[in-house]
Every structure is written in C-alpha cells, then in structure tokens.
Tab-separated table of C-alpha atoms in Angstrom:
chain	number	residue	atom	x	y	z
O	90	MET	CA	102.568	106.309	125.600
O	91	VAL	CA	102.802	102.550	124.946
O	92	ASN	CA	104.809	101.287	121.979
O	93	ILE	CA	103.087	100.171	118.794
O	94	PRO	CA	102.947	96.366	119.386
O	95	GLU	CA	101.631	96.978	122.915
O	96	TYR	CA	98.922	99.285	121.574
O	97	TYR	CA	97.605	96.597	119.212
O	98	ALA	CA	97.772	93.861	121.880
O	99	GLY	CA	94.278	92.612	122.714
O	100	LYS	CA	92.696	94.751	119.989
O	101	ASN	CA	90.230	93.588	117.321
O	102	VAL	CA	91.010	95.068	113.908
O	103	LEU	CA	88.789	95.345	110.813
O	104	ILE	CA	90.345	95.576	107.329
O	105	THR	CA	88.597	96.214	104.014
O	106	GLY	CA	90.422	95.485	100.772
O	107	ALA	CA	92.519	92.775	102.472
O	108	THR	CA	92.849	90.794	99.231
O	109	GLY	CA	94.328	93.802	97.412
O	110	PHE	CA	98.013	94.653	97.132
O	111	MET	CA	98.227	97.015	100.121
O	112	GLY	CA	95.661	95.061	102.139
O	113	LYS	CA	97.716	91.861	101.975
O	114	VAL	CA	100.862	93.622	103.159
O	115	LEU	CA	98.926	95.363	105.955
O	116	LEU	CA	97.479	92.051	107.164
O	117	GLU	CA	100.865	90.295	107.082
O	118	LYS	CA	102.741	93.109	108.832
O	119	LEU	CA	100.081	93.570	111.513
O	120	LEU	CA	100.065	89.873	112.444
O	121	ARG	CA	103.850	89.480	112.290
O	122	SER	CA	104.940	92.644	114.121
O	123	CYS	CA	102.022	92.844	116.559
O	124	PRO	CA	101.609	89.219	117.687
O	125	GLY	CA	99.413	90.310	120.593
O	126	VAL	CA	96.573	91.445	118.327
O	127	LYS	CA	93.436	89.543	119.324
O	128	ALA	CA	91.657	89.128	115.965
O	129	VAL	CA	91.616	90.592	112.470
O	130	TYR	CA	88.264	90.749	110.705
O	131	VAL	CA	88.579	90.981	106.916
O	132	MET	CA	85.588	91.956	104.812
O	133	VAL	CA	85.652	89.867	101.617
O	134	ARG	CA	83.046	89.070	98.998
O	135	SER	CA	82.522	85.744	97.270
O	136	LYS	CA	84.209	85.612	93.863
O	137	ALA	CA	84.366	83.089	91.025
O	138	GLY	CA	82.537	80.521	93.105
O	139	GLN	CA	84.925	80.907	96.041
O	140	SER	CA	83.641	81.769	99.496
O	141	PRO	CA	85.378	84.535	101.497
O	142	GLN	CA	86.966	81.880	103.717
O	143	ALA	CA	88.370	80.012	100.721
O	144	ARG	CA	89.749	83.223	99.186
O	145	ILE	CA	91.554	84.111	102.417
O	146	ALA	CA	92.908	80.555	102.746
O	147	ASP	CA	94.328	80.774	99.208
O	148	MET	CA	95.775	84.233	99.833
O	149	ILE	CA	97.695	83.336	102.997
O	150	ASN	CA	99.338	80.414	101.202
O	151	CYS	CA	101.251	82.767	98.881
O	152	LYS	CA	104.926	83.660	99.271
O	153	LEU	CA	104.134	86.934	101.045
O	154	PHE	CA	103.043	85.030	104.169
O	155	GLU	CA	105.914	82.497	104.264
O	156	ARG	CA	107.918	84.441	106.847
O	157	LEU	CA	104.835	84.873	109.041
O	158	GLN	CA	104.103	81.150	108.725
O	159	GLU	CA	107.614	80.327	109.963
O	160	GLU	CA	107.477	82.743	112.901
O	161	GLN	CA	103.824	82.188	113.912
O	162	PRO	CA	102.463	78.881	112.530
O	163	GLY	CA	99.017	79.470	114.043
O	164	PHE	CA	98.489	83.006	112.711
O	165	ALA	CA	95.544	82.001	110.477
O	166	GLU	CA	93.378	81.385	113.538
O	167	LYS	CA	93.311	85.142	114.183
O	168	ILE	CA	91.933	85.957	110.714
O	169	ILE	CA	88.136	86.024	110.568
O	170	ALA	CA	86.644	86.314	107.069
O	171	VAL	CA	83.382	88.275	106.954
O	172	ASN	CA	81.141	87.897	103.913
O	173	SER	CA	80.540	91.410	102.568
O	174	ASP	CA	80.093	93.399	99.371
O	175	LEU	CA	80.820	97.124	99.742
O	176	THR	CA	78.637	98.036	96.751
O	177	LEU	CA	75.441	96.593	98.255
O	178	PRO	CA	73.109	98.100	100.877
O	179	GLU	CA	74.447	97.754	104.439
O	180	LEU	CA	77.624	96.320	102.900
O	181	ASP	CA	75.720	93.034	102.409
O	182	LEU	CA	76.497	92.157	106.029
O	183	SER	CA	74.225	89.779	107.901
O	184	LYS	CA	72.585	91.080	111.065
O	185	GLU	CA	74.763	88.721	113.094
O	186	ASP	CA	77.991	90.009	111.478
O	187	GLN	CA	76.902	93.625	111.964
O	188	SER	CA	76.344	92.937	115.646
O	189	ILE	CA	79.712	91.142	116.035
O	190	LEU	CA	81.613	93.990	114.395
O	191	ALA	CA	79.732	96.652	116.374
O	192	GLU	CA	80.515	94.916	119.667
O	193	ASN	CA	84.154	93.973	119.073
O	194	VAL	CA	86.066	96.161	116.596
O	195	ASN	CA	88.568	98.671	118.011
O	196	ILE	CA	90.419	99.778	114.847
O	197	VAL	CA	89.274	100.084	111.213
O	198	PHE	CA	91.573	100.200	108.188
O	199	HIS	CA	89.499	101.097	105.132
O	200	CYS	CA	91.771	100.148	102.206
O	201	ALA	CA	89.165	98.999	99.672
O	202	ALA	CA	88.843	101.121	96.521
O	203	THR	CA	88.950	100.919	92.770
O	204	ILE	CA	92.379	101.978	91.524
O	205	ARG	CA	91.451	101.993	87.849
O	206	PHE	CA	92.143	105.515	86.625
O	207	ASN	CA	89.596	105.367	83.814
O	208	GLU	CA	86.738	103.784	85.770
O	209	PRO	CA	83.301	105.106	84.697
O	210	LEU	CA	82.272	107.857	87.102
O	211	LYS	CA	79.242	105.974	88.412
O	212	ASP	CA	81.355	102.950	89.316
O	213	ALA	CA	84.140	105.081	90.814
O	214	VAL	CA	81.636	106.928	93.021
O	215	GLN	CA	80.041	103.635	94.048
O	216	LEU	CA	83.354	102.068	95.099
O	217	ASN	CA	85.328	105.051	96.391
O	218	VAL	CA	82.669	107.335	97.868
O	219	LEU	CA	79.510	105.405	98.687
O	220	ALA	CA	81.419	102.395	100.058
O	221	THR	CA	83.376	104.728	102.344
O	222	GLN	CA	80.127	106.353	103.451
O	223	LYS	CA	78.691	102.934	104.356
O	224	MET	CA	81.871	102.039	106.251
O	225	LEU	CA	81.563	105.253	108.274
O	226	ALA	CA	77.932	104.417	109.076
O	227	LEU	CA	79.065	101.005	110.320
O	228	ALA	CA	81.889	102.610	112.312
O	229	HIS	CA	79.396	104.874	114.113
O	230	ARG	CA	77.752	101.730	115.493
O	231	MET	CA	81.024	100.324	116.866
O	232	LYS	CA	80.946	100.738	120.634
O	233	HIS	CA	84.677	100.441	121.258
O	234	LEU	CA	86.153	102.022	118.126
O	235	GLN	CA	89.315	104.033	118.772
O	236	ILE	CA	90.416	105.014	115.253
O	237	PHE	CA	89.107	104.885	111.675
O	238	ILE	CA	91.911	104.936	109.065
O	239	HIS	CA	90.966	105.911	105.520
O	240	ILE	CA	93.498	105.156	102.772
O	241	SER	CA	93.372	107.904	100.144
O	242	THR	CA	95.991	109.025	97.603
O	243	ALA	CA	98.525	111.837	97.391
O	244	TYR	CA	96.964	112.719	94.023
O	245	ALA	CA	93.462	113.392	95.353
O	246	ASN	CA	94.248	117.105	94.999
O	247	CYS	CA	96.551	116.908	91.987
O	248	ASP	CA	94.881	120.009	90.539
O	249	ARG	CA	96.983	121.978	93.082
O	250	GLU	CA	100.731	122.537	92.892
O	251	LEU	CA	101.182	122.758	96.683
O	252	ILE	CA	99.353	120.067	98.644
O	253	GLU	CA	99.047	120.559	102.399
O	254	GLU	CA	98.028	117.923	104.960
O	255	ILE	CA	94.469	119.201	105.051
O	256	VAL	CA	91.200	118.160	103.444
O	257	TYR	CA	90.253	120.470	100.596
O	258	PRO	CA	86.598	121.105	99.721
O	259	PRO	CA	85.693	119.517	96.360
O	260	PRO	CA	84.250	121.555	93.479
O	261	VAL	CA	80.810	119.954	93.886
O	262	ASP	CA	78.750	118.784	96.851
O	263	TYR	CA	79.162	114.988	96.992
O	264	ARG	CA	75.563	114.572	98.193
O	265	ARG	CA	74.132	116.381	95.162
O	266	LEU	CA	76.431	114.428	92.852
O	267	ILE	CA	75.308	111.102	94.313
O	268	ASP	CA	71.649	112.110	93.938
O	269	SER	CA	72.201	113.224	90.338
O	270	LEU	CA	74.004	110.040	89.334
O	271	ASP	CA	71.004	108.016	90.519
O	272	TRP	CA	68.763	109.259	87.713
O	273	MET	CA	71.349	109.868	84.964
O	274	ASP	CA	71.934	107.182	82.354
O	275	ASP	CA	75.473	106.043	81.537
O	276	GLU	CA	75.641	108.020	78.288
O	277	LEU	CA	74.777	111.299	80.016
O	278	VAL	CA	77.227	110.633	82.867
O	279	SER	CA	79.982	109.899	80.358
O	280	ALA	CA	79.298	113.161	78.535
O	281	LEU	CA	79.346	115.194	81.762
O	282	THR	CA	82.399	113.514	83.319
O	283	PRO	CA	85.060	115.820	81.781
O	284	LYS	CA	83.203	118.896	83.063
O	285	LEU	CA	82.727	117.390	86.520
O	286	ILE	CA	86.323	116.311	87.122
O	287	GLY	CA	87.650	119.656	85.840
O	288	GLU	CA	91.448	119.883	85.961
O	289	ARG	CA	91.864	116.464	87.532
O	290	PRO	CA	93.023	113.831	85.015
O	291	ASN	CA	90.629	110.991	85.846
O	292	THR	CA	87.714	109.743	87.926
O	293	TYR	CA	90.040	108.019	90.417
O	294	THR	CA	91.617	111.208	91.781
O	295	TYR	CA	88.262	113.011	91.602
O	296	THR	CA	86.345	110.430	93.653
O	297	LYS	CA	89.217	110.103	96.149
O	298	ALA	CA	88.944	113.854	96.799
O	299	LEU	CA	85.186	113.507	97.271
O	300	ALA	CA	85.720	110.603	99.686
O	301	GLU	CA	88.165	112.603	101.818
O	302	TYR	CA	85.712	115.457	102.182
O	303	MET	CA	82.869	113.059	102.926
O	304	VAL	CA	84.945	111.429	105.697
O	305	GLN	CA	85.584	114.845	107.208
O	306	GLN	CA	81.912	115.838	107.028
O	307	GLU	CA	80.343	112.593	108.264
O	308	ALA	CA	82.887	111.349	110.798
O	309	GLY	CA	81.060	113.154	113.584
O	310	ASP	CA	82.590	112.104	116.915
O	311	LEU	CA	84.744	109.395	115.320
O	312	ASN	CA	88.516	109.646	115.573
O	313	VAL	CA	89.734	109.468	111.958
O	314	ALA	CA	93.007	109.726	110.077
O	315	ILE	CA	93.590	109.919	106.320
O	316	ILE	CA	96.697	108.362	104.768
O	317	ARG	CA	97.807	109.703	101.375
O	318	PRO	CA	100.476	107.508	99.781
O	319	SER	CA	101.830	108.416	96.360
O	320	ILE	CA	102.566	105.704	93.756
O	321	VAL	CA	102.929	102.464	95.714
O	322	GLY	CA	105.647	100.090	94.527
O	323	ALA	CA	107.352	96.856	95.550
O	324	SER	CA	108.497	96.248	99.100
O	325	TRP	CA	111.742	97.767	100.364
O	326	LYS	CA	112.590	95.311	103.164
O	327	GLU	CA	109.511	93.514	104.471
O	328	PRO	CA	108.695	90.749	104.472
O	329	PHE	CA	111.534	90.556	101.919
O	330	PRO	CA	112.919	92.976	99.311
O	331	GLY	CA	111.191	93.424	95.977
O	332	TRP	CA	107.875	91.690	96.652
O	333	ILE	CA	105.207	92.692	94.128
O	334	ASP	CA	102.265	90.716	92.742
O	335	ASN	CA	100.671	92.836	90.008
O	336	PHE	CA	101.244	94.750	86.764
O	337	ASN	CA	99.658	97.959	88.081
O	338	GLY	CA	101.388	101.330	87.908
O	339	PRO	CA	105.170	101.278	87.544
O	340	SER	CA	105.453	97.468	87.592
O	341	GLY	CA	103.891	97.076	84.147
O	342	ILE	CA	106.013	99.930	82.801
O	343	PHE	CA	109.205	98.371	84.172
O	344	ILE	CA	108.352	95.005	82.617
O	345	ALA	CA	107.562	96.626	79.241
O	346	ALA	CA	110.924	98.418	79.386
O	347	GLY	CA	112.735	95.239	80.388
O	348	LYS	CA	111.166	93.340	77.507
O	349	GLY	CA	112.317	96.056	75.096
O	350	ILE	CA	108.728	96.903	74.139
O	351	LEU	CA	108.671	100.349	75.778
O	352	ARG	CA	111.281	102.591	74.125
O	353	THR	CA	110.008	106.121	74.664
O	354	MET	CA	108.044	107.929	77.350
O	355	ARG	CA	106.886	111.476	77.865
O	356	ALA	CA	108.104	113.070	81.098
O	357	SER	CA	108.789	116.690	81.958
O	358	ASN	CA	112.382	117.736	82.665
O	359	ASP	CA	111.553	118.811	86.230
O	360	ALA	CA	109.242	115.892	87.002
O	361	VAL	CA	110.204	113.530	89.794
O	362	ALA	CA	109.111	109.966	90.376
O	363	ASP	CA	106.869	109.875	93.462
O	364	LEU	CA	107.268	106.170	94.177
O	365	VAL	CA	107.057	104.799	97.716
O	366	PRO	CA	107.583	101.144	98.785
O	367	VAL	CA	104.471	99.349	99.982
O	368	ASP	CA	106.000	98.252	103.306
O	369	VAL	CA	106.922	101.878	104.028
O	370	VAL	CA	103.286	102.935	103.483
O	371	ILE	CA	101.997	100.138	105.705
O	372	ASN	CA	104.454	100.987	108.501
O	373	ALA	CA	103.292	104.615	108.397
O	374	THR	CA	99.645	103.503	108.391
O	375	LEU	CA	100.066	101.278	111.457
O	376	ALA	CA	101.995	104.034	113.243
O	377	ALA	CA	99.325	106.622	112.391
O	378	ALA	CA	96.607	104.401	113.844
O	379	TRP	CA	98.709	103.900	116.995
O	380	TYR	CA	99.308	107.630	117.462
O	381	SER	CA	95.796	108.819	116.613
O	382	GLY	CA	94.082	106.002	118.490
O	383	SER	CA	96.080	106.337	121.692
O	384	GLN	CA	95.847	110.144	122.008
O	385	THR	CA	92.760	110.867	124.071
O	386	LEU	CA	93.420	114.629	123.859
O	387	ASN	CA	93.214	114.394	120.086
O	388	ARG	CA	89.934	112.508	120.178
O	389	LEU	CA	88.087	114.763	117.756
O	390	LYS	CA	91.049	115.836	115.676
O	391	ARG	CA	91.107	115.015	111.964
O	392	GLN	CA	94.627	114.073	110.932
O	393	THR	CA	95.918	113.740	107.377
O	394	PHE	CA	99.305	112.307	106.434
O	395	ASN	CA	100.956	112.976	103.052
O	396	HIS	CA	103.376	110.096	102.521
O	397	VAL	CA	105.432	110.849	99.423
O	398	PHE	CA	109.001	110.021	98.418
O	399	SER	CA	110.209	112.278	95.588
O	400	HIS	CA	113.416	111.373	93.814
O	401	THR	CA	115.089	111.631	90.457
O	402	SER	CA	113.967	109.580	87.481
O	403	SER	CA	114.388	105.808	87.662
O	404	GLU	CA	114.738	104.768	84.025
O	405	TYR	CA	118.546	104.432	84.231
O	406	HIS	CA	118.340	101.962	87.138
O	407	VAL	CA	115.576	99.968	85.441
O	408	ILE	CA	117.465	99.625	82.160
O	409	SER	CA	120.815	98.820	83.784
O	410	THR	CA	119.186	96.163	85.988
O	411	PHE	CA	117.435	94.449	83.093
O	412	LYS	CA	120.600	94.534	80.959
O	413	ARG	CA	122.491	92.699	83.713
O	414	ASN	CA	119.545	90.451	84.645
O	415	PRO	CA	117.401	90.290	81.495
O	416	LEU	CA	113.824	89.097	81.286
O	417	GLU	CA	113.191	85.940	79.314
O	418	GLN	CA	112.210	86.187	75.638
O	419	ALA	CA	112.805	89.928	75.381
O	420	PHE	CA	111.540	91.583	72.195
O	421	ARG	CA	114.525	93.976	72.009
O	422	ARG	CA	117.394	95.073	74.196
O	423	PRO	CA	116.149	97.392	76.986
O	424	ASN	CA	116.461	101.104	76.257
O	425	VAL	CA	114.096	103.988	77.061
O	426	ASN	CA	114.236	107.622	75.919
O	427	LEU	CA	112.454	110.287	77.976
O	428	THR	CA	111.293	113.516	76.370
O	429	SER	CA	109.081	116.380	77.448
O	430	ASN	CA	108.194	117.299	73.860
O	431	HIS	CA	104.927	115.822	72.607
O	432	LEU	CA	105.906	115.819	68.905
O	433	ILE	CA	109.276	114.189	69.568
O	434	ASN	CA	107.565	111.577	71.701
O	435	GLN	CA	105.078	110.841	68.911
O	436	TYR	CA	107.969	110.505	66.438
O	437	TRP	CA	109.732	107.953	68.636
O	438	ILE	CA	106.465	106.081	69.178
O	439	ALA	CA	106.118	105.717	65.404
O	440	VAL	CA	109.774	104.744	64.874
O	441	SER	CA	110.487	102.683	67.994
O	442	HIS	CA	107.068	101.213	68.819
O	443	LYS	CA	104.689	100.978	65.878
O	444	ALA	CA	107.132	100.284	63.025
O	445	PRO	CA	108.956	97.370	64.744
O	446	ALA	CA	105.628	95.960	65.966
O	447	PHE	CA	104.188	96.087	62.442
O	448	LEU	CA	107.261	94.370	60.962
O	449	TYR	CA	107.227	91.684	63.651
O	450	ASP	CA	103.532	90.980	63.091
O	451	LEU	CA	104.230	90.780	59.354
O	452	TYR	CA	106.934	88.202	60.072
O	453	LEU	CA	104.507	86.201	62.255
O	454	ARG	CA	101.937	86.180	59.450
O	455	LEU	CA	104.539	84.939	56.963
O	456	ILE	CA	105.398	81.965	59.159
O	457	GLY	CA	101.724	81.192	59.795
O	458	ARG	CA	101.444	82.452	63.374
O	459	GLU	CA	98.908	84.881	64.823
O	460	PRO	CA	100.153	88.508	65.000
O	461	ARG	CA	100.159	89.952	68.507
O	462	MET	CA	102.684	92.766	68.842
O	463	MET	CA	100.487	95.615	67.542
O	464	LYS	CA	97.816	94.651	70.088
O	465	THR	CA	100.450	94.713	72.828
O	466	ILE	CA	101.688	98.135	71.694
O	467	THR	CA	98.125	99.473	71.613
O	468	ARG	CA	97.519	98.328	75.202
O	469	LEU	CA	100.850	99.835	76.243
O	470	HIS	CA	99.976	103.196	74.695
O	471	LYS	CA	96.624	103.257	76.491
O	472	ALA	CA	98.410	102.662	79.793
O	473	MET	CA	100.974	105.341	78.969
O	474	MET	CA	98.233	107.874	78.163
O	475	VAL	CA	96.705	107.238	81.587
O	476	LEU	CA	100.065	107.723	83.343
O	477	GLU	CA	101.297	110.631	81.199
O	478	TYR	CA	99.655	113.252	83.412
O	479	PHE	CA	101.658	112.054	86.410
O	480	THR	CA	104.975	111.747	84.566
O	481	SER	CA	104.667	115.210	83.016
O	482	HIS	CA	103.690	117.109	86.179
O	483	SER	CA	105.303	117.708	89.536
O	484	TRP	CA	103.964	118.732	92.935
O	485	VAL	CA	105.125	120.004	96.304
O	486	TRP	CA	103.718	118.117	99.309
O	487	ASN	CA	103.777	119.270	102.897
O	488	ASN	CA	104.513	116.324	105.229
O	489	ASP	CA	104.777	117.948	108.667
O	490	ASN	CA	102.380	115.401	110.190
O	491	VAL	CA	104.509	112.513	108.942
O	492	THR	CA	107.604	114.139	110.455
O	493	MET	CA	105.720	114.692	113.722
O	494	LEU	CA	104.573	111.062	113.762
O	495	MET	CA	108.131	109.841	113.324
O	496	ALA	CA	109.303	112.031	116.201
O	497	GLN	CA	106.707	110.493	118.556
O	498	MET	CA	107.972	106.938	118.005
O	499	SER	CA	110.440	105.130	120.248
O	500	PRO	CA	113.770	103.922	118.800
O	501	GLU	CA	112.442	100.337	118.835
O	502	ASP	CA	109.273	101.327	116.968
O	503	LYS	CA	111.265	103.353	114.449
O	504	LYS	CA	113.258	100.246	113.664
O	505	MET	CA	110.322	97.839	113.516
O	506	PHE	CA	107.930	100.232	111.719
O	507	ASN	CA	110.418	102.170	109.635
O	508	PHE	CA	108.905	104.630	107.162
O	509	ASP	CA	111.821	107.055	106.959
O	510	VAL	CA	112.396	107.005	103.200
O	511	ARG	CA	115.523	109.126	103.615
O	512	GLN	CA	117.278	105.888	104.555
O	513	LEU	CA	116.341	104.217	101.279
O	514	HIS	CA	119.156	103.689	98.760
O	515	TRP	CA	117.382	104.314	95.493
O	516	ALA	CA	119.614	102.278	93.143
O	517	GLU	CA	119.464	99.206	95.400
O	518	TYR	CA	115.700	99.519	95.799
O	519	MET	CA	115.119	99.813	92.061
O	520	GLU	CA	117.248	96.729	91.416
O	521	SER	CA	115.276	94.685	93.954
O	522	TYR	CA	112.020	96.087	92.486
O	523	CYS	CA	112.969	95.023	88.946
O	524	MET	CA	114.096	91.615	90.140
O	525	GLY	CA	110.810	91.342	92.037
O	526	THR	CA	108.812	91.826	88.839
O	527	LYS	CA	110.900	89.072	87.253
O	528	LYS	CA	110.508	86.592	90.124
O	529	TYR	CA	107.042	87.286	91.555
O	530	VAL	CA	105.021	88.800	88.689
O	531	LEU	CA	106.459	86.947	85.677
O	532	ASN	CA	107.450	83.883	87.748
O	533	GLU	CA	110.838	83.615	86.019
O	534	GLU	CA	113.486	81.541	87.773
O	535	LEU	CA	116.980	82.960	88.258
O	536	SER	CA	118.339	79.725	86.789
O	537	GLY	CA	117.102	80.985	83.425
O	538	LEU	CA	119.406	84.047	83.472
O	539	PRO	CA	122.213	82.494	81.336
O	540	ALA	CA	119.736	81.709	78.538
O	541	ALA	CA	118.159	85.187	78.849
O	542	ARG	CA	121.585	86.846	78.580
O	543	LYS	CA	122.388	84.712	75.522
O	544	HIS	CA	119.113	85.816	73.934
O	545	LEU	CA	119.931	89.471	74.680
O	546	ASN	CA	123.331	89.099	72.998
O	547	LYS	CA	121.585	87.584	69.990
O	548	LEU	CA	119.284	90.621	69.809
O	549	ARG	CA	122.342	92.907	69.973
O	550	ASN	CA	123.971	91.078	67.048
O	551	ILE	CA	120.749	91.299	65.041
O	552	ARG	CA	120.603	95.037	65.694
O	553	TYR	CA	124.224	95.570	64.590
O	554	THR	CA	123.622	93.517	61.433
O	555	PHE	CA	120.458	95.473	60.611
O	556	ASN	CA	122.215	98.817	61.125
O	557	THR	CA	125.111	97.733	58.879
O	558	ILE	CA	122.744	96.640	56.111
O	559	LEU	CA	120.834	99.936	56.478
O	560	VAL	CA	124.042	101.989	56.104
O	561	VAL	CA	125.106	99.992	53.026
O	562	PHE	CA	121.647	100.409	51.510
O	563	ILE	CA	121.673	104.184	52.078
O	564	TRP	CA	125.159	104.354	50.563
O	565	ARG	CA	124.201	102.416	47.446
O	566	VAL	CA	120.891	104.185	46.857
O	567	PHE	CA	121.698	107.767	47.781
O	568	ILE	CA	125.417	108.483	48.175
O	569	ALA	CA	127.059	106.310	45.518
O	570	ARG	CA	124.881	107.832	42.787
O	571	SER	CA	125.570	111.492	43.591
O	572	GLN	CA	128.925	113.294	43.399
O	573	MET	CA	127.727	116.004	45.800
O	574	ALA	CA	126.555	113.393	48.326
O	575	ARG	CA	129.898	111.617	48.100
O	576	ASN	CA	131.775	114.892	48.678
O	577	ILE	CA	129.671	115.632	51.761
O	578	TRP	CA	130.199	112.097	53.019
O	579	TYR	CA	133.973	112.267	52.590
O	580	PHE	CA	134.049	115.687	54.278
O	581	VAL	CA	132.155	114.408	57.322
O	582	VAL	CA	134.329	111.280	57.560
O	583	SER	CA	137.541	113.350	57.312
O	584	LEU	CA	136.330	115.679	60.067
O	585	CYS	CA	135.606	112.701	62.309
O	586	PHE	CA	139.043	111.250	61.530
O	587	LYS	CA	140.775	114.549	62.348
O	588	PHE	CA	138.822	114.862	65.594
O	589	LEU	CA	139.822	111.350	66.655
O	590	SER	CA	143.455	112.024	65.766
O	591	TYR	CA	143.414	115.244	67.797
O	592	PHE	CA	141.775	113.461	70.731
O	593	ARG	CA	144.395	110.693	70.700
O	594	ALA	CA	147.253	113.208	70.459
O	595	SER	CA	145.840	115.217	73.373
O	596	SER	CA	145.477	112.054	75.473
O	597	THR	CA	149.107	111.080	74.719
O	598	MET	CA	150.394	114.522	75.737
O	599	ARG	CA	148.592	114.258	79.087
C-alpha cells in the first residue's frame, strides 16, 4: 500500500466547511504534507458582501497558513473556491460547477455543520442532516470518487454509556422527521423538541446521530467513513503549538477562568475531560481517507472511527498557567472550584459570581460608567448550562478501528500524520493551549506580561485587604459584643497555636 502523501498525489479533493475551525486546519495540513495533491475544491457561500474567492483569500492570509506560505509559496493556486450554500436546493451549485465536481473529485471531506448546541431543531436538521443528504446525492454523481468522509462527533450517541465504533439506529426515522418538520411551525417544533431528543442533551448531538444513520442508509455503493472526534481543542504541534481562533467549547471557559470571572463549575468526581487537539483529529481524518480509499477489498465497508482522548481534569494546569502568564485586565486572580453537588455549585455561583459582579456594576454606576459584569456573568452561566451535561457525565468509547488504522501506517506516516495521543504530555499541551488563547484569540502580546503580572499582584493585595477588613468587621460586630463568642474565639485560636507548636516541635525532632 502506498504511503499517505503518495495516495493524495494527483487527487482532486472536495472540502465543505473549509472556513470553519477544523476545515482550515484540514486544508492547511493537506496542502503542506501532501504537496502532490492536484487541486482542492472548497465549497463556500458568499457572506457579508464577500464572494467565496475573497473569503478564501482572506482566510489563507491568517497566521495558520504562514508555515505553508514559507514552504510552498504557490499553494493558493491549488485552492478552487466553489460558490455554494448547503441549505439551498442542489447546494446552490451552478450546472457547470456540478459537472466539474462530478467529473474530477476523488475524495470528499464533509466537515460543514452547525456546532451550536442549542440550535433550533429545524435549523439543526437543515444544516446537519439535510445538507449531508445533499452532499451524498452529489457524491453519487462523482465518477471517480474513492472515499466520502463524514465528520460527526463522539457525542452523537451520548445517551449510551458504552459507545462502539458502529452506527446506532436513531429513535425516529429521519425521513418521517424531515417530512413532519416541513409542515410544523416553529412554536410546535420547539414544544416537541424535548420529547424528540429524549435523553440526549441538545439538538446538536441528536441531529449528528440522525446524520450518521442517514449516511449509512443512503451511501449505497459509495465508500464512506465516519470520524467521531470528541471536544476539539487547540493544536498540539501543527502547524505550531497552541493555535486556536475561536471562543467555542473549552477555549471560552479557559479564558473566563484566566480572567478570574469563572470561579466554580459543576463536574462529576469520575468525569474525565475528553479533549483532543485539532491537528490530531485532522491527521486521523487524512489517514482514515487514505486507508479506506486505497482498500479495494473494503469497497463497500462502512467504517467508523471514535477518536477520543480521555484524561484527568485540566483546571489545575489552566489556573497555574494563567497565574504565571496572566491575561491582561483580569477581573480577579484565577481560581476555579469543581464540585459535583448542584446545591454547592449554586452557592458558589451566588457568592463567587453574582455577588462580585453586582458590586462591580454598582461601582461602575457610581463612577458614571455603563455596568457590564452581570451581563457577562449571565452569558457565562448560559454557556456553562450547555456544557454541564458533558462535564458531569463520563463515557467509555471503543476505538479498535483507530488502533487498527495506526497499525497500518508506515513509520514515516506515523511521524508525519501523528494521532497517537498517548504521546501527548498533558501539562505541556494545556500550557500551550492557554497561551494560544492569549495570543491568537485575545491577540495579547507577550510583551504585556510584566504589566499583567503587576495587575494580578494588585488584585491579590486588594483581596488580602478586603479579607482583613471583613475579619475586623466580624470581630467588632459579633465577637467583641458577646462574652460567649469571645470565649469560643480564644479557644479556637489557642487550639491552632497548640497545633502549630506541636508541628514545629515534631519537625525539630525529625
């Protein structure tokens, strides 16, 4: 079997969702590591007055493509922007573009989807199910297609504790659901949504499960593979460590923690963080297309790959990183408490989130500025409610197909398309991830670190002063006026003093 770059040599590739987070990384990696690829068609719609060609030109001028620009200055000539809208009939493709794609495309990567967890069901079905159905219809017309890759999610079947690398039948027939949504108004759909999605937490996971089953049912004689990444985070190594360009998922949570806004979070004691670097997912995706597309004996086989990296909680690494390399204009010093108890979490939300936000907004009003912190806290809580299901549950994934795929690769391919997450050093990755949010999402220069550290020290001094004043106030109001309270206070202090004396004596004897 040829190696991965040789497989892609001379091939024409079609990518949907190329302007999204994963799509950008896929496009960059494909062009950089497989320089022999003939052309890459990217389906893009016009947006904000920009043509698809202009959007692609802007995208490839970002930092993500700098390494590719240095190694292959003429790479942009291989990118062909195709005007398309996945929500419209026939994908809004012109007859000429349909003919070009049907005659030339060898490999399809269908990455486009809505990743909003709380998307209205009609919209989620339109973007995640119907768009995939239209892409499959287009793929059936492609005369030289070798593999159709569908990007799903590891949480498509999150209503199960054990998730195998198979496609599970959904609770409803997707065809009947699509027909029903056509005549239902938005109010009726909204009322029925909780009953339809059942034990799944949102419309995103529900429609991703429907899309998987639809791919299985309608692929026909197409060679297809389904990739199920878990939570996708910043890059591990490629094109450089820590690259991230959005607030989605963990990135927004890390920034809120680094700013000192997020102080408490609900997570079960046995929950693990299922975070996987984006370059790792893309390497596995390219390898899966190589393996599935080059195996003629597996022509009609449906392959599914669960790509999940489960590890212990990451809050310690996030907080320690942002204490050493603080974000600019932090609200408070970084510190996050995790609890599995709902009532305790609500208590800390009131004490650590809402009360400080209310006091800060009150201060802003007094100095004539517009209050903003309560609005920020409200948005944060909405995001936390969406993510709470995933932080308070845990799953077991079977990944035999991923292990098999790795075993089929040559040593050179394993190095160039590395997706073995066992090699990842978690503390180092989390530090580069946090620094990536600082540099690439917030656009903060490292030259501003001395001022940020000075600001963090100022916040620490303010906290110590406030705590001292609070202790004095409690003493004057409650303890100084009661003989019983004073006796209890002196008893507690004497016990602490005796304990410290005993500890010092024991240390000296050792």
